[in-house]
CSV table of C-alpha atoms and ligand atoms in Angstrom, one decimal:
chain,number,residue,atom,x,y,z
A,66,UNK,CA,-22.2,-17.5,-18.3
A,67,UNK,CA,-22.5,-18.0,-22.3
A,68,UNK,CA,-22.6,-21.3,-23.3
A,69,UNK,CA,-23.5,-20.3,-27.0
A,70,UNK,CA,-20.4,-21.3,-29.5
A,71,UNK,CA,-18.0,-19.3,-30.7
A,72,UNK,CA,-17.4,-19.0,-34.5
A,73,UNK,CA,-13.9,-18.7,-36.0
A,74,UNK,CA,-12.9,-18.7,-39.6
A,75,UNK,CA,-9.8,-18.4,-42.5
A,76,UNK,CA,-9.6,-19.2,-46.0
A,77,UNK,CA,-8.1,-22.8,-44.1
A,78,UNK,CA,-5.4,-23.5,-41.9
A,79,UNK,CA,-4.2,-20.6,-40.9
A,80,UNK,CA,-6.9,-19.4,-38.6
A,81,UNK,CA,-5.6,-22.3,-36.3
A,82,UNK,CA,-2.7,-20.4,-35.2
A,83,UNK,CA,-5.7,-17.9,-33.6
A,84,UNK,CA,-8.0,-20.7,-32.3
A,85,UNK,CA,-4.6,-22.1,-30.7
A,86,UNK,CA,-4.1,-19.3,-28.8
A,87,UNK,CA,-7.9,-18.7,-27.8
A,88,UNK,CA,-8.4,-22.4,-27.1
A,89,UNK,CA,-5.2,-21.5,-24.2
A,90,UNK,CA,-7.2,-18.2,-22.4
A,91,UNK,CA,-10.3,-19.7,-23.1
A,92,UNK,CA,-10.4,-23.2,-22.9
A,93,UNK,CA,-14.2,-23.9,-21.4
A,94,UNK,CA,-15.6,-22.6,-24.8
A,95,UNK,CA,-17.4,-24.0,-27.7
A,96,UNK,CA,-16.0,-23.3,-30.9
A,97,UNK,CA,-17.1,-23.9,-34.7
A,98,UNK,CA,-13.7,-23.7,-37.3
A,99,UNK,CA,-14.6,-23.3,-40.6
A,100,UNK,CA,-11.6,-23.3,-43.3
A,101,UNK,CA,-12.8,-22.1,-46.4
A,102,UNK,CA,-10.7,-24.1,-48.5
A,103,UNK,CA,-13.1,-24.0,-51.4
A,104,UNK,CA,-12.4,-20.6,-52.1
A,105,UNK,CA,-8.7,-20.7,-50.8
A,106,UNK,CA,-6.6,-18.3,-51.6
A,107,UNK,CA,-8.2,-14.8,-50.6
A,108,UNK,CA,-5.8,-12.8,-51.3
A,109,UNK,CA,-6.3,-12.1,-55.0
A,110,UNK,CA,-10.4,-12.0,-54.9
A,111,UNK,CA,-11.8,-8.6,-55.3
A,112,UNK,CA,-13.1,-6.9,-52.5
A,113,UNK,CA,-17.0,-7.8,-54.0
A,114,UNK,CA,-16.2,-11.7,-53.9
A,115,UNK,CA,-14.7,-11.4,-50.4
A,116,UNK,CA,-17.9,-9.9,-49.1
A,117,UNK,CA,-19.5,-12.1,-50.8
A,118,UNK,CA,-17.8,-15.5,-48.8
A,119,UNK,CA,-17.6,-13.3,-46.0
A,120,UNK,CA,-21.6,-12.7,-45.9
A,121,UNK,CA,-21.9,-16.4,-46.6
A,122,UNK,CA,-20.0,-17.7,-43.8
A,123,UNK,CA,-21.5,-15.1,-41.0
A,124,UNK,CA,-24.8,-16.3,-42.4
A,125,UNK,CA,-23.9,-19.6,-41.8
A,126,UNK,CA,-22.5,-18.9,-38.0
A,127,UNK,CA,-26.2,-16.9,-37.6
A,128,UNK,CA,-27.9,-20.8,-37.9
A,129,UNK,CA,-25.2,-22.1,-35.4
A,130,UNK,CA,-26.6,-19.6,-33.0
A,131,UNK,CA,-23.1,-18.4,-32.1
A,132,UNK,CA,-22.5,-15.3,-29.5
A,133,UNK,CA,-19.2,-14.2,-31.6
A,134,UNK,CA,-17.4,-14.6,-34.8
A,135,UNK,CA,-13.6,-14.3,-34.7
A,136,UNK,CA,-12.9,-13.0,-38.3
A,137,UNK,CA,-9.1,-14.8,-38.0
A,138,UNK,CA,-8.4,-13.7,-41.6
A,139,UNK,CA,-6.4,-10.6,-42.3
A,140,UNK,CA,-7.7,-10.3,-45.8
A,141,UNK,CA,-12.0,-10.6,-44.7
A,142,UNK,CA,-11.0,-8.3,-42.3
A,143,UNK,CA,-9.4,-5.9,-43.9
A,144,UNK,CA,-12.2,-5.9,-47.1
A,145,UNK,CA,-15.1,-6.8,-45.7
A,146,UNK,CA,-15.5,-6.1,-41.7
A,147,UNK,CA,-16.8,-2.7,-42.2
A,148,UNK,CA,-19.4,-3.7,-44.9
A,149,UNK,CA,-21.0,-6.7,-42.5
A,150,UNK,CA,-20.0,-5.0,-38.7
A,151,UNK,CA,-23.7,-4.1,-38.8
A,152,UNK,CA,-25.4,-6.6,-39.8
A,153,UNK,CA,-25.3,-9.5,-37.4
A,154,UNK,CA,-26.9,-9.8,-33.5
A,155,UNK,CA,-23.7,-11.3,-32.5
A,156,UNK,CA,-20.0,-9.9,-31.9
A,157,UNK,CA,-17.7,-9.8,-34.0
A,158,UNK,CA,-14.2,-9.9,-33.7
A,159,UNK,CA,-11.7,-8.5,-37.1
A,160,UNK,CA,-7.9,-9.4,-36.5
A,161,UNK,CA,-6.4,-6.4,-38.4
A,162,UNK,CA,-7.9,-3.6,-36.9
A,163,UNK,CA,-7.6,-5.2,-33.6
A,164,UNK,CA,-4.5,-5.8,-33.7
A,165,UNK,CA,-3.2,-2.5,-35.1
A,166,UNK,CA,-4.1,-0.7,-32.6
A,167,UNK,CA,-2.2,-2.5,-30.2
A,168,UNK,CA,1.1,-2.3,-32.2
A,169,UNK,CA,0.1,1.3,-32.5
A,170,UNK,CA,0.1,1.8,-29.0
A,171,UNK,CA,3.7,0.1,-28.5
A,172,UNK,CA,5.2,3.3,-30.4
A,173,UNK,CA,7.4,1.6,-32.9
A,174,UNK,CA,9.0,4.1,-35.6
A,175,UNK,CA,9.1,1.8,-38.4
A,176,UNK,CA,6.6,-1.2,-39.4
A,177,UNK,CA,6.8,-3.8,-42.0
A,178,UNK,CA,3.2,-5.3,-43.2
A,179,UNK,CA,3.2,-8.6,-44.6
A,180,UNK,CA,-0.2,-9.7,-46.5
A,181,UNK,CA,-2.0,-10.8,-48.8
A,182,UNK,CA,-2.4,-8.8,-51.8
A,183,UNK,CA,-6.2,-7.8,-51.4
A,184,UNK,CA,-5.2,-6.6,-47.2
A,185,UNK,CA,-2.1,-5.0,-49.3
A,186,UNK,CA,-4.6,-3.2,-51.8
A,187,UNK,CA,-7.0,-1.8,-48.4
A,188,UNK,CA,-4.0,-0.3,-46.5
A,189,UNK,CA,-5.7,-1.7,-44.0
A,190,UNK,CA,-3.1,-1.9,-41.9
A,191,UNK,CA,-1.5,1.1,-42.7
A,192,UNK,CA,-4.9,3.0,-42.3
A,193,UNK,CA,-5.9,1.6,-38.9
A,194,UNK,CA,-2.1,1.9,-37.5
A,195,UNK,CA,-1.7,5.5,-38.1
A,196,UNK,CA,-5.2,6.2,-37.2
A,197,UNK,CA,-3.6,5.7,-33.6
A,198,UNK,CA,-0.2,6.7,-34.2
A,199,UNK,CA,0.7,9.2,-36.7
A,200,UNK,CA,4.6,8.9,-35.8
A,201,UNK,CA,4.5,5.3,-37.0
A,202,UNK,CA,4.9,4.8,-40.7
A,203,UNK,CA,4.3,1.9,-41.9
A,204,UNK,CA,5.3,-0.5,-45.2
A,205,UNK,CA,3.3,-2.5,-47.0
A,206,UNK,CA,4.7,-5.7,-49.0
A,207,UNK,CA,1.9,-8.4,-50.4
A,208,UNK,CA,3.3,-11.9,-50.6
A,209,UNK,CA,1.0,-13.8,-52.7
A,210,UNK,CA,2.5,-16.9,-53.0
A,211,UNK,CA,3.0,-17.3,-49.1
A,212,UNK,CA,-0.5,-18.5,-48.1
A,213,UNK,CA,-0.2,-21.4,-51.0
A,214,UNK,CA,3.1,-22.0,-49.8
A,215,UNK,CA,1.8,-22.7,-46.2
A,216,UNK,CA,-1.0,-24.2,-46.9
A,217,UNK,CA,0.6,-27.1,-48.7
A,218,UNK,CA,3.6,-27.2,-46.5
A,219,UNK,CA,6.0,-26.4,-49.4
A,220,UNK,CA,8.5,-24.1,-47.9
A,221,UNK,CA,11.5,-26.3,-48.1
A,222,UNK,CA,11.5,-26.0,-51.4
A,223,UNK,CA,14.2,-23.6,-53.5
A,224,UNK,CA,11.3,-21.5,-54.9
A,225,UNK,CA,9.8,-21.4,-52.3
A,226,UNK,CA,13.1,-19.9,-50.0
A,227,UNK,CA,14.1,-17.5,-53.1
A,228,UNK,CA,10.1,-16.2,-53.6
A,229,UNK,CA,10.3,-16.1,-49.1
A,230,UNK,CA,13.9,-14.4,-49.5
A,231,UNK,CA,13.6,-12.0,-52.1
A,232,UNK,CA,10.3,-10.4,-50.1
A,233,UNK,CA,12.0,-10.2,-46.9
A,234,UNK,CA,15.1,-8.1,-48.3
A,235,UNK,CA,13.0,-5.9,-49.9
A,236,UNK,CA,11.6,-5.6,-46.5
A,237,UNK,CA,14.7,-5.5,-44.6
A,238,UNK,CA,15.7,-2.0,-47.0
A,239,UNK,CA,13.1,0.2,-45.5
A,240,UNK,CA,15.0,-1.0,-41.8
A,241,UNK,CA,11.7,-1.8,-39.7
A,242,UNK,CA,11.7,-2.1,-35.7
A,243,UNK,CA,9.0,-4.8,-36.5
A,244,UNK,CA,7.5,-6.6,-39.1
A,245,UNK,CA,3.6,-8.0,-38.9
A,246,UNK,CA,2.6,-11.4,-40.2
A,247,UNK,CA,-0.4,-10.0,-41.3
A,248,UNK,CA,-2.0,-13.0,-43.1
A,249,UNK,CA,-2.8,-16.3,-40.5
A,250,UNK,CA,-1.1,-18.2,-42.8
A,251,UNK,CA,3.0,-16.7,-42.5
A,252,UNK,CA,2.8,-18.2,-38.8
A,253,UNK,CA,4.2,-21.0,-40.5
A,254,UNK,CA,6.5,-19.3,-42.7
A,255,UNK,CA,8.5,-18.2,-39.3
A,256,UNK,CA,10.7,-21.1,-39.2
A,257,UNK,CA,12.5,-20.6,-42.6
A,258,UNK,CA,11.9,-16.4,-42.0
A,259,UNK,CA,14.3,-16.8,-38.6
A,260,UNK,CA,16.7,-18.0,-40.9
A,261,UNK,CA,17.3,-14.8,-42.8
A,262,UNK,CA,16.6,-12.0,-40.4
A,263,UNK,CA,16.0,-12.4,-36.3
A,264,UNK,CA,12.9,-14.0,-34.7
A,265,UNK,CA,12.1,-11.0,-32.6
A,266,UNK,CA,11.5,-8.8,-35.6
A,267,UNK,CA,8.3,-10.4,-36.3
A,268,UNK,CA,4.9,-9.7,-34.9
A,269,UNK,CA,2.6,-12.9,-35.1
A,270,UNK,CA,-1.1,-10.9,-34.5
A,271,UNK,CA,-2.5,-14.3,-32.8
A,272,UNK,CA,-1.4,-13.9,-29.1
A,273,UNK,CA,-2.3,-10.1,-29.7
A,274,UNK,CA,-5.6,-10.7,-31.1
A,275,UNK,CA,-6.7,-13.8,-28.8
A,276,UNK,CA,-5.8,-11.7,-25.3
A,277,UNK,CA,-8.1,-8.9,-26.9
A,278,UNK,CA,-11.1,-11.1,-28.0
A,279,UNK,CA,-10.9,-12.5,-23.7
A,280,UNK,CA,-10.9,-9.2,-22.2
A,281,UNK,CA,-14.0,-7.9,-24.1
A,282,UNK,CA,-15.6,-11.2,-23.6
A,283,UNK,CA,-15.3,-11.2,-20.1
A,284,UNK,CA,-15.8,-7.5,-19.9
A,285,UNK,CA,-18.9,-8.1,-21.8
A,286,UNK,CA,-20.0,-10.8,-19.7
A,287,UNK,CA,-19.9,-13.3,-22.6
A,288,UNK,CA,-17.7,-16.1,-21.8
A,289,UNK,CA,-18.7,-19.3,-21.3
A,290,UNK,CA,-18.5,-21.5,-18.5
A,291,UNK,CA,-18.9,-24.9,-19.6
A,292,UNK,CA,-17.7,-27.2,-22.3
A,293,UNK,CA,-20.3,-29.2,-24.0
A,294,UNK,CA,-18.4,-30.7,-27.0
A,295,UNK,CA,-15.2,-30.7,-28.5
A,296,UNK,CA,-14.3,-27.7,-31.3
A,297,UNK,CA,-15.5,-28.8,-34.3
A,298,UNK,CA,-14.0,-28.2,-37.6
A,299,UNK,CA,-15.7,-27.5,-40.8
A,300,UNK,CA,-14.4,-27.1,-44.3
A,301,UNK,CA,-15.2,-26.4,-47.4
A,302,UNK,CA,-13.0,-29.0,-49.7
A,303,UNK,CA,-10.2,-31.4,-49.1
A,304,UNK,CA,-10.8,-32.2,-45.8
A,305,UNK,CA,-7.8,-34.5,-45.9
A,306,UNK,CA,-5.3,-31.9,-46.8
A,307,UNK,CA,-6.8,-29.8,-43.9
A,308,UNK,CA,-5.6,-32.1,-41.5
A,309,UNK,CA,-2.5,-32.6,-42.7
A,310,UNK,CA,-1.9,-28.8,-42.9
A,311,UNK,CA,-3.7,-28.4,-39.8
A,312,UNK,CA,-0.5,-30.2,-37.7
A,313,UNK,CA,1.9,-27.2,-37.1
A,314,UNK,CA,-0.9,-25.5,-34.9
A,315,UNK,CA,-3.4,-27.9,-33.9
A,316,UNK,CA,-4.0,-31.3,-34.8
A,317,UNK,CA,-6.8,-31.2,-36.0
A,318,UNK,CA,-8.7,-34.7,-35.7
A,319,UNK,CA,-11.3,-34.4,-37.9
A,320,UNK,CA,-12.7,-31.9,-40.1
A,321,UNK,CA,-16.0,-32.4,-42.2
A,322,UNK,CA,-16.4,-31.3,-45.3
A,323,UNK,CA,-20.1,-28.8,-45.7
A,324,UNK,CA,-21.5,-26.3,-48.8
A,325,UNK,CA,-22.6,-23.7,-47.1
A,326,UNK,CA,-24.0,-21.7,-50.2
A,327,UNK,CA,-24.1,-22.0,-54.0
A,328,UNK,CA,-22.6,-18.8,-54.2
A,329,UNK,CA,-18.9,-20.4,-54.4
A,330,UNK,CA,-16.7,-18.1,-56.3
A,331,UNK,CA,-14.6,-19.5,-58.7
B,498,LIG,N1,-5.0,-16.5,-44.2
B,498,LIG,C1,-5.7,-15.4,-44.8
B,498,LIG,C2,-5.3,-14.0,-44.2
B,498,LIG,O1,-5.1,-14.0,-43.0
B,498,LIG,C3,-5.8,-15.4,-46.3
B,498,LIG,C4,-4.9,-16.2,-47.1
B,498,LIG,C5,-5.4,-16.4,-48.5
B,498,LIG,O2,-6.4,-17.2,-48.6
B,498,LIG,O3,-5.0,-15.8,-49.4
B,498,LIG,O4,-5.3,-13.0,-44.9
């Protein structure tokens, strides 16, 4: 047993929809949530800053003393995993290339990526995907309005449904078995998505990427057996609007606000 926290972290809200589905296999563990809402959105920082906020917050887990960071954003993942894999005494856990090669393995002809423009810009997806599946071919669309749109809850409005529509026909011509939500954030996009095309078309990596993080926990002999406090959340800015966002996932309760470097990028 492994009582050391877990680490877990997104540009802000979106990272829920993974802790939500950890927090169900693996309910006995201790987690840290940080939402880096500071530096929120991601996706249009070059791959230099996200390295950057990426080395900043797995320096920060190092002083929690955690045994693994979940890297629960597609766009650190996808820009910055291989950079950092190396440097850190714990495990760490990258959604996009663990997720890709599951949906590699399921054989689909035809996959639709969405993302944020920086995971559009590594082909990350594309990249890891084929590098199981050659058949696959996969296309790339980056939505980078989507993550704003989530993360103030603004998808009832008309620009919002025309910017949401417009992506998903251009999506819909190149006729994919599947489409990935590949940013944490589109989770909650899927409501006003299932309007336009059907539900089962999408992929939401979470349940995907949460059964994979257990297995190689338990395999590794790394899971925890006892609870010593509840998950706590930590943010960068605008705690408030955190917890509002926060509802569609996880409630969260309270989230504190912390610097955790000078090194914000603007
Ligand atoms: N939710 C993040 C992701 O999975 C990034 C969204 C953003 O901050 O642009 O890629």
């Amino acid at each position: 047993m492994n009582n050391q926290p877990i680490g877990i972290f997104d540009s802000g809200v979106g990272g829920l929809s993974v802790f939500a589905e950890l927090i169900k296999l693996m309910g006995e563990e201790n987690y840290i949530y940080f939402g880096d809402t500071k530096n929120l959105p991601y996706g249009n920082k070059s791959k230099e800053e996200l390295i950057k906020i990426s080395k900043n917050i797995f320096d920060f887990f190092e002083t929690k003393n955690v045994k693994a960071v979940v890297m629960a954003c597609n766009t650190t993942s996808a820009n910055t995993y291989n950079e950092l894999k190396n440097q850190y005494n714990y495990k760490i856990y990258p959604i996009v290339q663990t997720v890709s090669k599951e949906i590699a393995l399921a054989n689909y002809d035809r996959i639709g990526v969405f993302a944020t423009q920086a995971t559009i810009n590594s082909h990350a997806y594309k990249r890891e995907i084929r590098n199981y599946n050659l058949r696959s071919e996969v296309f790339e669309i980056a939505c980078p309005n989507w993550a704003d749109i989530a993360e103030k809850r603004l998808q009832n409005e008309p620009e919002s449904i025309e910017d949401i529509k417009s992506k998903l026909n251009m999506m819909l011509e190149y006729n994919p078995d599947k489409i990935i939500l590949g940013c944490t954030h589109y989770p909650y996009l899927i409501g006003i998505l299932s309007h336009f095309a059907p539900l089962e078309l999408f992929i939401n990596p979470a349940k995907i990427f949460a059964q994979n993080i257990y297995q190689d926990l338990k395999q590794s002999e790394l899971l925890g057996g006892k609870k010593e406090y509840e998950p706590k959340f930590y943010v960068s800015s605008n705690a408030q609007q955190f917890k509002m966002s926060s509802k569609l996932f996880y409630d969260v309760e309270n989230a504190q606000e912390i610097e955790i470097s000078k090194l914000t990028v603007k």
